[in-house]
mmCIF file of C-alpha atoms and ligand atoms in Angstrom:
data_model
loop_
_atom_site.group_PDB
_atom_site.id
_atom_site.type_symbol
_atom_site.label_atom_id
_atom_site.label_comp_id
_atom_site.label_asym_id
_atom_site.label_seq_id
_atom_site.Cartn_x
_atom_site.Cartn_y
_atom_site.Cartn_z
ATOM 1 C CA MET W 1 112.372 142.749 91.958
ATOM 2 C CA VAL W 2 111.896 140.238 88.902
ATOM 3 C CA ALA W 3 111.904 136.425 90.574
ATOM 4 C CA GLY W 4 112.205 133.113 88.840
ATOM 5 C CA ASN W 5 111.101 129.856 90.636
ATOM 6 C CA TRP W 6 111.981 126.751 88.837
ATOM 7 C CA LYS W 7 110.133 124.488 91.012
ATOM 8 C CA MET W 8 111.369 121.072 90.503
ATOM 9 C CA ASN W 9 112.427 121.852 86.848
ATOM 10 C CA GLY W 10 115.732 122.680 85.221
ATOM 11 C CA ASN W 11 119.183 121.112 85.158
ATOM 12 C CA SER W 12 122.751 122.246 84.897
ATOM 13 C CA SER W 13 122.555 123.191 81.036
ATOM 14 C CA LEU W 14 119.800 125.890 81.975
ATOM 15 C CA VAL W 15 121.993 127.070 84.713
ATOM 16 C CA THR W 16 124.741 127.565 81.913
ATOM 17 C CA GLU W 17 122.347 129.244 79.591
ATOM 18 C CA PHE W 18 121.233 131.608 82.141
ATOM 19 C CA GLU W 19 124.659 132.587 83.294
ATOM 20 C CA ASN W 20 125.554 133.145 80.068
ATOM 21 C CA ALA W 21 122.856 135.359 79.188
ATOM 22 C CA PHE W 22 123.096 137.387 82.332
ATOM 23 C CA ASN W 23 127.029 137.668 81.968
ATOM 24 C CA GLU W 24 125.916 140.054 78.595
ATOM 25 C CA ILE W 25 123.092 141.954 80.376
ATOM 26 C CA THR W 26 122.359 143.494 83.969
ATOM 27 C CA PHE W 27 119.295 145.258 85.384
ATOM 28 C CA ASP W 28 119.518 148.103 87.718
ATOM 29 C CA PHE W 29 116.804 146.301 90.170
ATOM 30 C CA ASP W 30 117.150 142.622 91.703
ATOM 31 C CA VAL W 31 116.792 139.980 89.470
ATOM 32 C CA LEU W 32 117.055 136.190 91.076
ATOM 33 C CA ILE W 33 116.442 132.703 90.304
ATOM 34 C CA CYS W 34 115.510 129.825 92.769
ATOM 35 C CA PRO W 35 116.383 126.673 91.205
ATOM 36 C CA PRO W 36 116.182 123.216 92.772
ATOM 37 C CA SER W 37 118.764 123.181 95.542
ATOM 38 C CA PRO W 38 121.478 121.002 94.121
ATOM 39 C CA TYR W 39 121.719 123.658 91.537
ATOM 40 C CA LEU W 40 122.355 126.616 93.717
ATOM 41 C CA ASN W 41 126.013 126.311 93.721
ATOM 42 C CA LEU W 42 126.481 126.386 90.029
ATOM 43 C CA PHE W 43 125.115 130.120 89.869
ATOM 44 C CA LYS W 44 128.320 132.381 89.588
ATOM 45 C CA SER W 45 127.104 135.255 87.669
ATOM 46 C CA ASP W 46 127.144 138.825 89.586
ATOM 47 C CA SER W 47 124.154 139.915 87.881
ATOM 48 C CA LEU W 48 122.318 137.097 89.033
ATOM 49 C CA ALA W 49 121.178 136.379 92.748
ATOM 50 C CA THR W 50 119.971 133.296 93.880
ATOM 51 C CA GLY W 51 117.452 131.923 96.210
ATOM 52 C CA GLY W 52 116.336 128.710 97.698
ATOM 53 C CA GLN W 53 112.586 127.276 97.158
ATOM 54 C CA ASP W 54 111.972 126.733 100.927
ATOM 55 C CA VAL W 55 113.885 126.518 103.807
ATOM 56 C CA SER W 56 113.294 124.704 107.436
ATOM 57 C CA GLU W 57 112.274 126.795 110.393
ATOM 58 C CA PHE W 58 115.256 124.635 112.534
ATOM 59 C CA ASP W 59 118.666 125.265 112.473
ATOM 60 C CA SER W 60 119.748 121.991 112.272
ATOM 61 C CA GLY W 61 119.405 118.338 113.067
ATOM 62 C CA ALA W 62 117.235 115.254 112.310
ATOM 63 C CA HIS W 63 115.190 116.966 109.344
ATOM 64 C CA THR W 64 115.268 114.756 106.656
ATOM 65 C CA GLY W 65 115.053 116.326 103.398
ATOM 66 C CA ASP W 66 115.099 119.617 104.623
ATOM 67 C CA ILE W 67 117.587 122.311 103.942
ATOM 68 C CA SER W 68 118.642 124.914 106.738
ATOM 69 C CA THR W 69 119.381 128.953 106.150
ATOM 70 C CA SER W 70 123.059 128.576 106.967
ATOM 71 C CA MET W 71 123.125 126.222 104.226
ATOM 72 C CA LEU W 72 121.532 128.389 101.614
ATOM 73 C CA LYS W 73 123.633 130.956 102.632
ATOM 74 C CA GLU W 74 126.896 128.877 102.287
ATOM 75 C CA PHE W 75 125.554 128.315 98.890
ATOM 76 C CA GLY W 76 125.302 131.951 98.109
ATOM 77 C CA CYS W 77 121.906 132.597 98.865
ATOM 78 C CA LYS W 78 120.452 136.066 99.429
ATOM 79 C CA TYR W 79 116.863 135.087 99.297
ATOM 80 C CA VAL W 80 114.223 132.111 99.705
ATOM 81 C CA ILE W 81 110.980 132.102 99.015
ATOM 82 C CA VAL W 82 108.751 130.794 102.046
ATOM 83 C CA GLY W 83 105.013 129.802 101.657
ATOM 84 C CA HIS W 84 104.490 128.984 98.457
ATOM 85 C CA SER W 85 101.234 127.767 97.653
ATOM 86 C CA GLU W 86 102.343 124.299 96.238
ATOM 87 C CA ARG W 87 104.333 123.811 99.790
ATOM 88 C CA ARG W 88 101.200 124.623 101.667
ATOM 89 C CA GLU W 89 99.201 122.281 99.487
ATOM 90 C CA ASP W 90 101.632 119.564 98.725
ATOM 91 C CA HIS W 91 103.246 119.586 102.401
ATOM 92 C CA GLY W 92 100.785 120.887 104.601
ATOM 93 C CA GLU W 93 102.329 123.941 105.520
ATOM 94 C CA SER W 94 100.211 126.396 107.768
ATOM 95 C CA ASN W 95 100.189 129.553 107.893
ATOM 96 C CA ALA W 96 101.841 129.695 111.385
ATOM 97 C CA LEU W 97 104.555 127.613 110.217
ATOM 98 C CA VAL W 98 105.204 129.840 107.085
ATOM 99 C CA ALA W 99 105.785 132.456 109.580
ATOM 100 C CA LEU W 100 108.375 130.725 111.323
ATOM 101 C CA LYS W 101 110.200 130.062 108.240
ATOM 102 C CA ALA W 102 110.261 133.498 107.390
ATOM 103 C CA LYS W 103 111.456 134.634 110.732
ATOM 104 C CA ALA W 104 114.393 131.825 110.636
ATOM 105 C CA ALA W 105 115.241 133.252 107.223
ATOM 106 C CA ILE W 106 115.601 136.979 108.456
ATOM 107 C CA ASN W 107 117.528 136.007 111.453
ATOM 108 C CA ALA W 108 119.694 134.273 109.498
ATOM 109 C CA GLY W 109 120.475 137.516 107.029
ATOM 110 C CA LEU W 110 118.297 135.752 104.187
ATOM 111 C CA ILE W 111 115.584 137.790 102.580
ATOM 112 C CA PRO W 112 112.253 135.874 102.428
ATOM 113 C CA LEU W 113 110.040 136.419 99.588
ATOM 114 C CA ILE W 114 106.608 135.379 101.749
ATOM 115 C CA CYS W 115 103.703 134.213 99.494
ATOM 116 C CA VAL W 116 100.202 134.541 100.133
ATOM 117 C CA GLY W 117 97.176 134.106 97.884
ATOM 118 C CA GLU W 118 93.596 132.814 97.777
ATOM 119 C CA PRO W 119 92.170 129.356 95.710
ATOM 120 C CA LEU W 120 89.420 129.820 93.058
ATOM 121 C CA ASP W 121 86.561 128.973 95.721
ATOM 122 C CA VAL W 122 87.809 131.821 97.683
ATOM 123 C CA ARG W 123 87.943 134.320 95.021
ATOM 124 C CA GLU W 124 84.451 133.296 93.352
ATOM 125 C CA SER W 125 83.119 133.523 97.070
ATOM 126 C CA ASP W 126 84.177 137.132 97.304
ATOM 127 C CA THR W 127 86.244 136.562 100.462
ATOM 128 C CA VAL W 128 89.553 137.425 99.013
ATOM 129 C CA GLU W 129 90.653 140.133 101.503
ATOM 130 C CA ALA W 130 89.674 137.996 104.823
ATOM 131 C CA PHE W 131 91.623 135.049 103.355
ATOM 132 C CA ILE W 132 94.785 137.162 102.500
ATOM 133 C CA SER W 133 94.379 139.138 106.300
ATOM 134 C CA ALA W 134 94.000 135.739 107.629
ATOM 135 C CA GLN W 135 97.457 134.898 106.002
ATOM 136 C CA LEU W 136 99.025 138.027 106.688
ATOM 137 C CA ASP W 137 97.820 137.820 110.465
ATOM 138 C CA ALA W 138 100.039 135.112 110.997
ATOM 139 C CA LEU W 139 103.047 136.802 109.895
ATOM 140 C CA LYS W 140 102.091 139.839 112.182
ATOM 141 C CA ASP W 141 102.149 137.725 115.089
ATOM 142 C CA ASN W 142 105.520 136.561 114.529
ATOM 143 C CA LEU W 143 107.730 139.504 112.615
ATOM 144 C CA SER W 144 108.471 142.567 114.092
ATOM 145 C CA VAL W 145 108.318 145.735 111.952
ATOM 146 C CA ALA W 146 111.955 145.700 111.558
ATOM 147 C CA GLU W 147 111.671 142.147 110.475
ATOM 148 C CA PHE W 148 108.599 142.987 107.686
ATOM 149 C CA GLU W 149 111.545 145.600 106.326
ATOM 150 C CA GLN W 150 113.702 142.734 105.197
ATOM 151 C CA SER W 151 110.829 140.963 103.541
ATOM 152 C CA VAL W 152 109.261 140.968 100.164
ATOM 153 C CA ILE W 153 105.487 139.991 100.023
ATOM 154 C CA ALA W 154 104.377 137.988 96.721
ATOM 155 C CA TYR W 155 101.036 137.856 95.979
ATOM 156 C CA GLU W 156 100.082 134.524 94.130
ATOM 157 C CA PRO W 157 96.340 133.624 93.202
ATOM 158 C CA ILE W 158 96.540 130.135 93.316
ATOM 159 C CA TRP W 159 94.034 129.840 90.318
ATOM 160 C CA ALA W 160 96.418 131.907 88.356
ATOM 161 C CA ILE W 161 99.480 129.712 89.009
ATOM 162 C CA GLY W 162 100.680 127.627 86.007
ATOM 163 C CA THR W 163 97.197 127.527 84.629
ATOM 164 C CA GLY W 164 97.710 130.386 81.996
ATOM 165 C CA LYS W 165 94.841 132.473 83.658
ATOM 166 C CA THR W 166 96.535 135.521 84.722
ATOM 167 C CA ALA W 167 94.977 137.988 87.098
ATOM 168 C CA THR W 168 93.943 141.040 85.309
ATOM 169 C CA PRO W 169 96.018 144.223 86.278
ATOM 170 C CA GLU W 170 93.182 145.631 87.871
ATOM 171 C CA GLN W 171 92.340 142.492 90.166
ATOM 172 C CA ALA W 172 96.430 142.343 90.906
ATOM 173 C CA GLN W 173 95.983 145.772 91.517
ATOM 174 C CA GLU W 174 93.333 145.667 93.794
ATOM 175 C CA VAL W 175 94.758 142.606 96.185
ATOM 176 C CA HIS W 176 98.220 144.430 95.977
ATOM 177 C CA GLN W 177 96.958 147.682 97.240
ATOM 178 C CA PHE W 178 94.760 146.015 100.003
ATOM 179 C CA ILE W 179 98.296 144.174 101.218
ATOM 180 C CA ARG W 180 99.667 147.335 101.438
ATOM 181 C CA GLY W 181 96.906 149.091 103.100
ATOM 182 C CA TYR W 182 97.003 146.138 105.683
ATOM 183 C CA PHE W 183 100.820 146.779 106.024
ATOM 184 C CA ALA W 184 100.271 150.490 106.493
ATOM 185 C CA SER W 185 97.932 150.372 109.516
ATOM 186 C CA ILE W 186 101.106 148.348 111.307
ATOM 187 C CA ASP W 187 103.596 151.103 110.138
ATOM 188 C CA SER W 188 103.028 153.690 107.182
ATOM 189 C CA GLU W 189 106.843 153.894 106.050
ATOM 190 C CA LEU W 190 106.925 150.191 106.392
ATOM 191 C CA ALA W 191 103.947 150.036 103.734
ATOM 192 C CA GLN W 192 105.478 152.428 101.431
ATOM 193 C CA GLY W 193 109.100 150.761 101.382
ATOM 194 C CA LEU W 194 107.179 147.091 101.129
ATOM 195 C CA ARG W 195 108.431 145.375 97.756
ATOM 196 C CA ILE W 196 104.947 143.231 96.740
ATOM 197 C CA LEU W 197 105.292 141.091 93.676
ATOM 198 C CA TYR W 198 102.765 139.448 91.713
ATOM 199 C CA GLY W 199 103.211 135.783 90.553
ATOM 200 C CA GLY W 200 100.749 133.823 88.292
ATOM 201 C CA SER W 201 101.341 133.188 84.840
ATOM 202 C CA VAL W 202 103.531 136.249 84.412
ATOM 203 C CA LYS W 203 104.551 136.256 80.864
ATOM 204 C CA PRO W 204 106.271 138.480 78.280
ATOM 205 C CA ASP W 205 103.223 139.793 76.757
ATOM 206 C CA ASN W 206 101.315 140.686 79.961
ATOM 207 C CA ALA W 207 104.225 141.523 82.291
ATOM 208 C CA GLN W 208 104.356 145.352 81.330
ATOM 209 C CA THR W 209 100.900 145.913 82.101
ATOM 210 C CA LEU W 210 101.058 144.067 85.653
ATOM 211 C CA PHE W 211 104.368 145.849 86.443
ATOM 212 C CA ALA W 212 102.606 149.246 85.404
ATOM 213 C CA GLN W 213 99.937 148.797 88.311
ATOM 214 C CA PRO W 214 101.144 151.561 91.177
ATOM 215 C CA ASP W 215 101.438 148.728 94.026
ATOM 216 C CA VAL W 216 102.903 146.096 92.007
ATOM 217 C CA ASP W 217 106.742 146.196 92.190
ATOM 218 C CA GLY W 218 107.950 143.357 90.463
ATOM 219 C CA GLY W 219 106.774 139.550 89.638
ATOM 220 C CA LEU W 220 107.465 135.919 90.863
ATOM 221 C CA ILE W 221 107.719 133.876 87.732
ATOM 222 C CA GLY W 222 107.349 130.260 87.308
ATOM 223 C CA GLY W 223 106.801 128.638 84.044
ATOM 224 C CA ALA W 224 108.186 131.492 81.933
ATOM 225 C CA SER W 225 111.625 131.457 84.285
ATOM 226 C CA LEU W 226 112.392 128.194 82.323
ATOM 227 C CA LYS W 227 113.379 129.747 79.196
ATOM 228 C CA VAL W 228 116.012 132.565 79.067
ATOM 229 C CA ASP W 229 114.429 134.664 76.672
ATOM 230 C CA ASP W 230 110.965 135.047 78.243
ATOM 231 C CA PHE W 231 112.669 135.731 81.558
ATOM 232 C CA VAL W 232 114.826 138.340 79.673
ATOM 233 C CA SER W 233 111.851 139.834 78.108
ATOM 234 C CA ILE W 234 110.124 139.974 81.524
ATOM 235 C CA CYS W 235 113.011 141.926 82.964
ATOM 236 C CA GLN W 236 113.066 144.131 80.252
ATOM 237 C CA ALA W 237 109.416 144.956 80.941
ATOM 238 C CA ALA W 238 110.378 145.704 84.556
ATOM 239 C CA ASN W 239 113.082 147.911 83.351
HETATM 240 P P1 LIG H 301 103.858 130.526 86.899
HETATM 241 O O1 LIG H 301 104.171 130.126 88.544
HETATM 242 O O2 LIG H 301 104.061 131.671 86.519
HETATM 243 O O3 LIG H 301 104.076 129.424 86.220
HETATM 244 O O4 LIG H 301 102.173 130.810 87.284
HETATM 245 C C1 LIG H 301 104.472 131.115 89.496
HETATM 246 C C2 LIG H 301 104.696 130.527 91.011
HETATM 247 O O5 LIG H 301 104.162 129.740 91.265
HETATM 248 O O6 LIG H 301 105.391 131.412 91.365
#
């Protein structure tokens, strides 16, 4: 899977550029773009799926600014990112809230891309596994094996997001292997089938070595998903 996260970037012309490119080219794995929600309805191409960048844990009601699972579905989304570090930081989203959002998404038939990842001080103090475990524990407390089977995990070290500092393929593999091992202790078949994406400064020139790691099943792409040529190159690397 290769997923693009436009964050609060892009416009309707960029949608058209992506639509035109992906009308010409298809990949036999899942490719999706998560644009800002006002642009979701402009994506029509069958070869490019869409996802929300966040979703409410509630079905409807007095939650100004939030978007529900059914709204995302009505606008054709198959996926939604939950727990992105920018949501956790800018909007104070806790591990427990992220788990509720993932559950709401799954219950509505959306596939959540659940983000986990450590900040720089955690990486430097060598406590990455404990930090990631705490994020995963909150998910485990709320989601069943069957629900995890409908989920994708994205490992995004915060120090590598938008910084140009990519985790080395070895650093990425180490954490991906740890995450797969964590799920293996819940259910071995679940762990084998689970897609674990890497995110954090993935570019055309580093995508192939990252994706070649045994436990890296694709990427969640921020900056490079805003340039159609770069995004297509990353998809080709995944191919
Ligand atoms: P980046 O963002 O590729 O710009 O580092 C990744 C993400 O935040 O999903």
